[in-house]
Short mmCIF file of C-alpha atoms in Angstrom, two decimals:
data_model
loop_
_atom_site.label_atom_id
_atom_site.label_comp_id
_atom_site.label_asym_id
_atom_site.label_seq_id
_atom_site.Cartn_x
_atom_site.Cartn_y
_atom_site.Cartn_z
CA UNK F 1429 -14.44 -11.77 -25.88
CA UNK F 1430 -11.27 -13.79 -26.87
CA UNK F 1431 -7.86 -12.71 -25.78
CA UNK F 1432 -4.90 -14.95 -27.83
CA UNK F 1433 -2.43 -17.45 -25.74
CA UNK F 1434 0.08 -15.32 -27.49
CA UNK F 1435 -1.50 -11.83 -25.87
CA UNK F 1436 -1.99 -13.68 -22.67
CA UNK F 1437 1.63 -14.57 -22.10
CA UNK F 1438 2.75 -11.02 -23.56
CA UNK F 1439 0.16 -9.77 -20.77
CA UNK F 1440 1.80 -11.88 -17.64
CA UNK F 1441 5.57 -10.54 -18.77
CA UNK F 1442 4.93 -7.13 -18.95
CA UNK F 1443 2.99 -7.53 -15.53
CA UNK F 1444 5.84 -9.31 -13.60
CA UNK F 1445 8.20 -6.76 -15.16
CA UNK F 1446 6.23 -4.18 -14.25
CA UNK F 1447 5.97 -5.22 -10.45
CA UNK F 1448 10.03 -5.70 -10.17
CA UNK F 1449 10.20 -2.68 -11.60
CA UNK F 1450 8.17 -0.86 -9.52
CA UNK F 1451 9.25 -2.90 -6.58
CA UNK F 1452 12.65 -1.97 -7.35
CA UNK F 1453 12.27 1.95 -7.05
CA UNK F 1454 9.85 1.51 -3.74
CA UNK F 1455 12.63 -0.69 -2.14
CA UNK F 1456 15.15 2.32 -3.03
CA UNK F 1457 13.09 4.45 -1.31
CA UNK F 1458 11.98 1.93 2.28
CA UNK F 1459 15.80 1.62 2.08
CA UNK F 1460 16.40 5.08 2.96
CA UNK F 1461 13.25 5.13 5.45
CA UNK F 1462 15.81 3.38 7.97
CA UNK F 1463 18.18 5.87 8.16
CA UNK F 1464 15.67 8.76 9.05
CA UNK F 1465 14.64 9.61 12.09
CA UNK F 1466 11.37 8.44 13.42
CA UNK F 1467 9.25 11.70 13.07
CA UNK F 1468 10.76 11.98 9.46
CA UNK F 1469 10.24 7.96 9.40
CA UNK F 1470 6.17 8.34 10.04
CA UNK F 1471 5.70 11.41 7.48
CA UNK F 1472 7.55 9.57 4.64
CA UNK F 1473 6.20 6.63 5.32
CA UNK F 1474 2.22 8.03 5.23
CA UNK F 1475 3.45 9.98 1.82
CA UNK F 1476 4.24 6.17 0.40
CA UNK F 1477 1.28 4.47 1.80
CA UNK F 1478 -1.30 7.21 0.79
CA UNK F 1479 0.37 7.33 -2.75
CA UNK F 1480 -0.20 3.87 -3.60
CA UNK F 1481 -3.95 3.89 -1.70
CA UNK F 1482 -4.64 6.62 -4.79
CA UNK F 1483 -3.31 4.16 -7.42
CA UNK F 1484 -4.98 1.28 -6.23
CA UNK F 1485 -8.51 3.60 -6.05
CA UNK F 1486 -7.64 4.95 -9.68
CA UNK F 1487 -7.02 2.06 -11.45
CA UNK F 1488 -10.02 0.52 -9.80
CA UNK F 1489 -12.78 2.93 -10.46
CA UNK F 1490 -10.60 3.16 -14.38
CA UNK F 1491 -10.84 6.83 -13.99
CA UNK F 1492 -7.90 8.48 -14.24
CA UNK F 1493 -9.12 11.98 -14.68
CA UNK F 1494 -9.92 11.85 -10.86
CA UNK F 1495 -6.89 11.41 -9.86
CA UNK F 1496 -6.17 15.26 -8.84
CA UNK F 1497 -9.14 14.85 -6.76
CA UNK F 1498 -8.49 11.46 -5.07
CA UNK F 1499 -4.98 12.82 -4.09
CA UNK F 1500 -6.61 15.58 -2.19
CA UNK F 1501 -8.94 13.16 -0.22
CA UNK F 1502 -7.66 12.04 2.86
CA UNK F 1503 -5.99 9.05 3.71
CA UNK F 1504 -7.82 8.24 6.78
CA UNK F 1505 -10.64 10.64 8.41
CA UNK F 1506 -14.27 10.82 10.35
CA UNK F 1507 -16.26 10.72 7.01
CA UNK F 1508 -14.79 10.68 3.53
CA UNK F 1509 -11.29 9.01 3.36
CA UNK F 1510 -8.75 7.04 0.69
CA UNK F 1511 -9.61 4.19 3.53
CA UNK F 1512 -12.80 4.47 3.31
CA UNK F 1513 -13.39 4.22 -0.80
CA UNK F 1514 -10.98 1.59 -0.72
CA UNK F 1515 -12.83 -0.47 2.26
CA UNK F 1516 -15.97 -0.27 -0.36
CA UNK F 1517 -14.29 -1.59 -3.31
CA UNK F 1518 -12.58 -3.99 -0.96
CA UNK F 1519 -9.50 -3.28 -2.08
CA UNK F 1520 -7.53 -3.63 0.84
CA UNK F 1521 -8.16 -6.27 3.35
CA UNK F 1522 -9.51 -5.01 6.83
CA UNK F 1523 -6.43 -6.42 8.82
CA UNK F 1524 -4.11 -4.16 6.97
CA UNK F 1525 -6.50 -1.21 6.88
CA UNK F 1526 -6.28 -1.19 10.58
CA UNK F 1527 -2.44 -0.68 10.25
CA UNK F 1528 -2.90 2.24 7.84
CA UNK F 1529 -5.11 3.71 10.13
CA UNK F 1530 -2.60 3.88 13.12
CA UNK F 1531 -0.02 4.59 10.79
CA UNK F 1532 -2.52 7.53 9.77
CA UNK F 1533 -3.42 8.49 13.37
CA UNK F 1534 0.20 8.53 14.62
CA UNK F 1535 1.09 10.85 11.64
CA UNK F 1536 -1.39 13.59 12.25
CA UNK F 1537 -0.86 13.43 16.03
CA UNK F 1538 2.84 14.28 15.03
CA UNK F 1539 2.34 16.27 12.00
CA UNK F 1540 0.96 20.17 13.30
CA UNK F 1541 3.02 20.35 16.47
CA UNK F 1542 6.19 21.72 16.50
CA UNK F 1543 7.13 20.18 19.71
CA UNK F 1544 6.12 17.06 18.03
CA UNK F 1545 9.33 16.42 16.25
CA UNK F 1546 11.09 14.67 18.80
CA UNK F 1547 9.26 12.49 18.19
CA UNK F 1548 10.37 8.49 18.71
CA UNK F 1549 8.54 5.09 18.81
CA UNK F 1550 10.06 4.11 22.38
CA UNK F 1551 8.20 7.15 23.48
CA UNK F 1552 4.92 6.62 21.46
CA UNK F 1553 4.71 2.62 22.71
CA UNK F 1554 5.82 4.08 26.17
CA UNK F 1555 2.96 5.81 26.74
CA UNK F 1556 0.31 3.14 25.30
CA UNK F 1557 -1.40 0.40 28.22
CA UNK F 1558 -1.33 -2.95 28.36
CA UNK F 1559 -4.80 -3.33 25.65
CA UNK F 1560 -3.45 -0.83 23.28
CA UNK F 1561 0.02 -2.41 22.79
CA UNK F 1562 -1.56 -5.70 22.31
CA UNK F 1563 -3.54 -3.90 19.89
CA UNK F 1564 -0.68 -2.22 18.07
CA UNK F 1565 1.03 -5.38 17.65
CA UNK F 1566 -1.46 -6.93 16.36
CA UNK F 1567 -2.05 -4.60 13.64
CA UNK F 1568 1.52 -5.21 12.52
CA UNK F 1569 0.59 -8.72 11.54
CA UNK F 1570 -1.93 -9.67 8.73
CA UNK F 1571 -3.49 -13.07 7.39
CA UNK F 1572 -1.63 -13.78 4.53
CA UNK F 1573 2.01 -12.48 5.86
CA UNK F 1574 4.91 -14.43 4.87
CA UNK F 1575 5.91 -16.24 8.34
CA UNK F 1576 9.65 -15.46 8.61
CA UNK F 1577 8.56 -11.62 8.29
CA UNK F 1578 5.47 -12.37 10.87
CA UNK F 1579 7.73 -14.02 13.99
CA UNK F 1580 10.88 -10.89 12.42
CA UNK F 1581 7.59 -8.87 13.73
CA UNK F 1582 6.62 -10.34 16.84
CA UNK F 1583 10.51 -10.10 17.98
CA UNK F 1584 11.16 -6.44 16.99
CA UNK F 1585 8.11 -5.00 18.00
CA UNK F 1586 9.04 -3.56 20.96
CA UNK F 1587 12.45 -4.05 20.98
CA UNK F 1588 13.22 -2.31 17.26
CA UNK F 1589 9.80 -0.47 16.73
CA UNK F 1590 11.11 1.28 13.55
CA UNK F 1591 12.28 -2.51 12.44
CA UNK F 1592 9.03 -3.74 12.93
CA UNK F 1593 6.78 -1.02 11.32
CA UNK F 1594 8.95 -1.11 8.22
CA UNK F 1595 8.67 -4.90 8.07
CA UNK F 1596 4.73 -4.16 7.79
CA UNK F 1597 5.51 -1.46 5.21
CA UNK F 1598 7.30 -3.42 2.85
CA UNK F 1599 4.06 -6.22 3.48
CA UNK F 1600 1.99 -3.67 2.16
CA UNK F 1601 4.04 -1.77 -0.91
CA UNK F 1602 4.45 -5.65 -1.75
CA UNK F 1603 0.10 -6.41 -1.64
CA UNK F 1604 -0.22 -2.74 -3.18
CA UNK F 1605 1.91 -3.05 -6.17
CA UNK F 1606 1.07 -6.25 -7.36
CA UNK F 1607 -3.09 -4.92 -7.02
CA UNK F 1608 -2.55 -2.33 -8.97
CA UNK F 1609 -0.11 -3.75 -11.94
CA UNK F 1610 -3.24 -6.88 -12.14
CA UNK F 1611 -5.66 -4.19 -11.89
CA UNK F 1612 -3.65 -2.56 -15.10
CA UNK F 1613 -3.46 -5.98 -16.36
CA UNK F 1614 -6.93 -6.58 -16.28
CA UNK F 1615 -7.76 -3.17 -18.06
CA UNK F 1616 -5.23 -4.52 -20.83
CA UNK F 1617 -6.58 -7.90 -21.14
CA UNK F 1618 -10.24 -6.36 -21.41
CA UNK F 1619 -8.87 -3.74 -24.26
CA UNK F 1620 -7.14 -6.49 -26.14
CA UNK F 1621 -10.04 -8.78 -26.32
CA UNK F 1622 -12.07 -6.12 -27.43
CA UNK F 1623 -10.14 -5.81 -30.22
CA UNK F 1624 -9.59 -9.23 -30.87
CA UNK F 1625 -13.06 -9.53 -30.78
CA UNK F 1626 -13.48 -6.91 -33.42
CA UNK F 1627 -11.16 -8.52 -35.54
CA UNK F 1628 -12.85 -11.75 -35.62
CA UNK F 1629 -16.01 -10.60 -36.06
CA UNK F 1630 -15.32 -8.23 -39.14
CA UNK F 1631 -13.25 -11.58 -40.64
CA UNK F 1632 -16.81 -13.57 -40.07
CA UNK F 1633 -18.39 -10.57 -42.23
#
């Protein structure tokens, strides 16, 4: 199948306008993140991550009648999970999957409880050992992380917790959206050189 170096350029613009424009209403919405407080932080936060989990999985499997159901799926769980689909299509790499999972954890520890929404990160961190903080931090910090935003990271981590997390939130909203928008890219070029293909061969006829 043939796409044109006309339809190919067309393709790339829409796709980079697509990602600053999506980019652009996420960052509207991390920019509020920081003035909640932490429980209201976490909840928000998981309601982002999870929503663009069920994009990625959507525009993967190309099936978008499923989306209804994929919503309803859990983010992260024992058996069938968002996490989990994505891990098989390898849509996410494993580094950041472990942050989504302790961002996941952390949010249904906090969610059901009513005594629960006090809530804070100095409290959560607090009560984690030596092994388990090394462990946290290190899920804040993935292969592929742009270096000024890795060492922002290592220095806020326990000092500014919220800092930190959101730091690693923006990481992924940035991976996520430009995954899905090549992912829709892909769909388009695929469509278009069908129909280029179409065209050429009735011309031939």
């Amino acid at each position: 199948m043939y796409v044109t170096p006309e339809q190919s350029e067309k393709i790339h613009e829409d796709l980079l306008k697509n990602i600053n424009q999506d980019y652009s209403e996420k960052f509207e919405f991390l920019k509020k993140l920081l003035t909640d407080d932490d429980w209201s932080f976490i909840i928000k936060s998981h309601s982002l991550i999870e929503s663009l989990v069920t994009e990625l999985i959507v525009n993967k499997i190309d099936e978008n009648k499923l989306k209804a159901v994929i919503e309803r799926i859990p983010l992260h769980g024992e058996i069938v999970s968002k996490i989990s689909i994505s891990k098989t299509y390898e849509l996410i790499p494993s580094d950041q999957i472990k942050f989504l999972k302790n961002i996941s954890e952390i949010r249904n520890n906090i969610v059901h409880k009513f005594e629960n929404l006090n809530f804070t990160f100095e409290t959560y961190l607090s009560n984690l050992d030596k092994n388990q903080k090394k462990n946290w931090k290190n899920s804040l910090i993935w292969k592929g992380m742009n270096d000024q935003i890795k060492n922002r990271i290592e220095q806020e981590v326990f000092q500014s917790p919220k800092i930190a997390i959101w730091l690693s939130i923006s990481s992924f909203v940035n991976y996520s959206l430009l995954q899905i928008n090549t992912l829709k890219g892909n769909k388009r070029i695929d469509l278009e050189a069908m129909e280029t293909t179409k065209r050429i061969l009735k011309d031939i006829k």
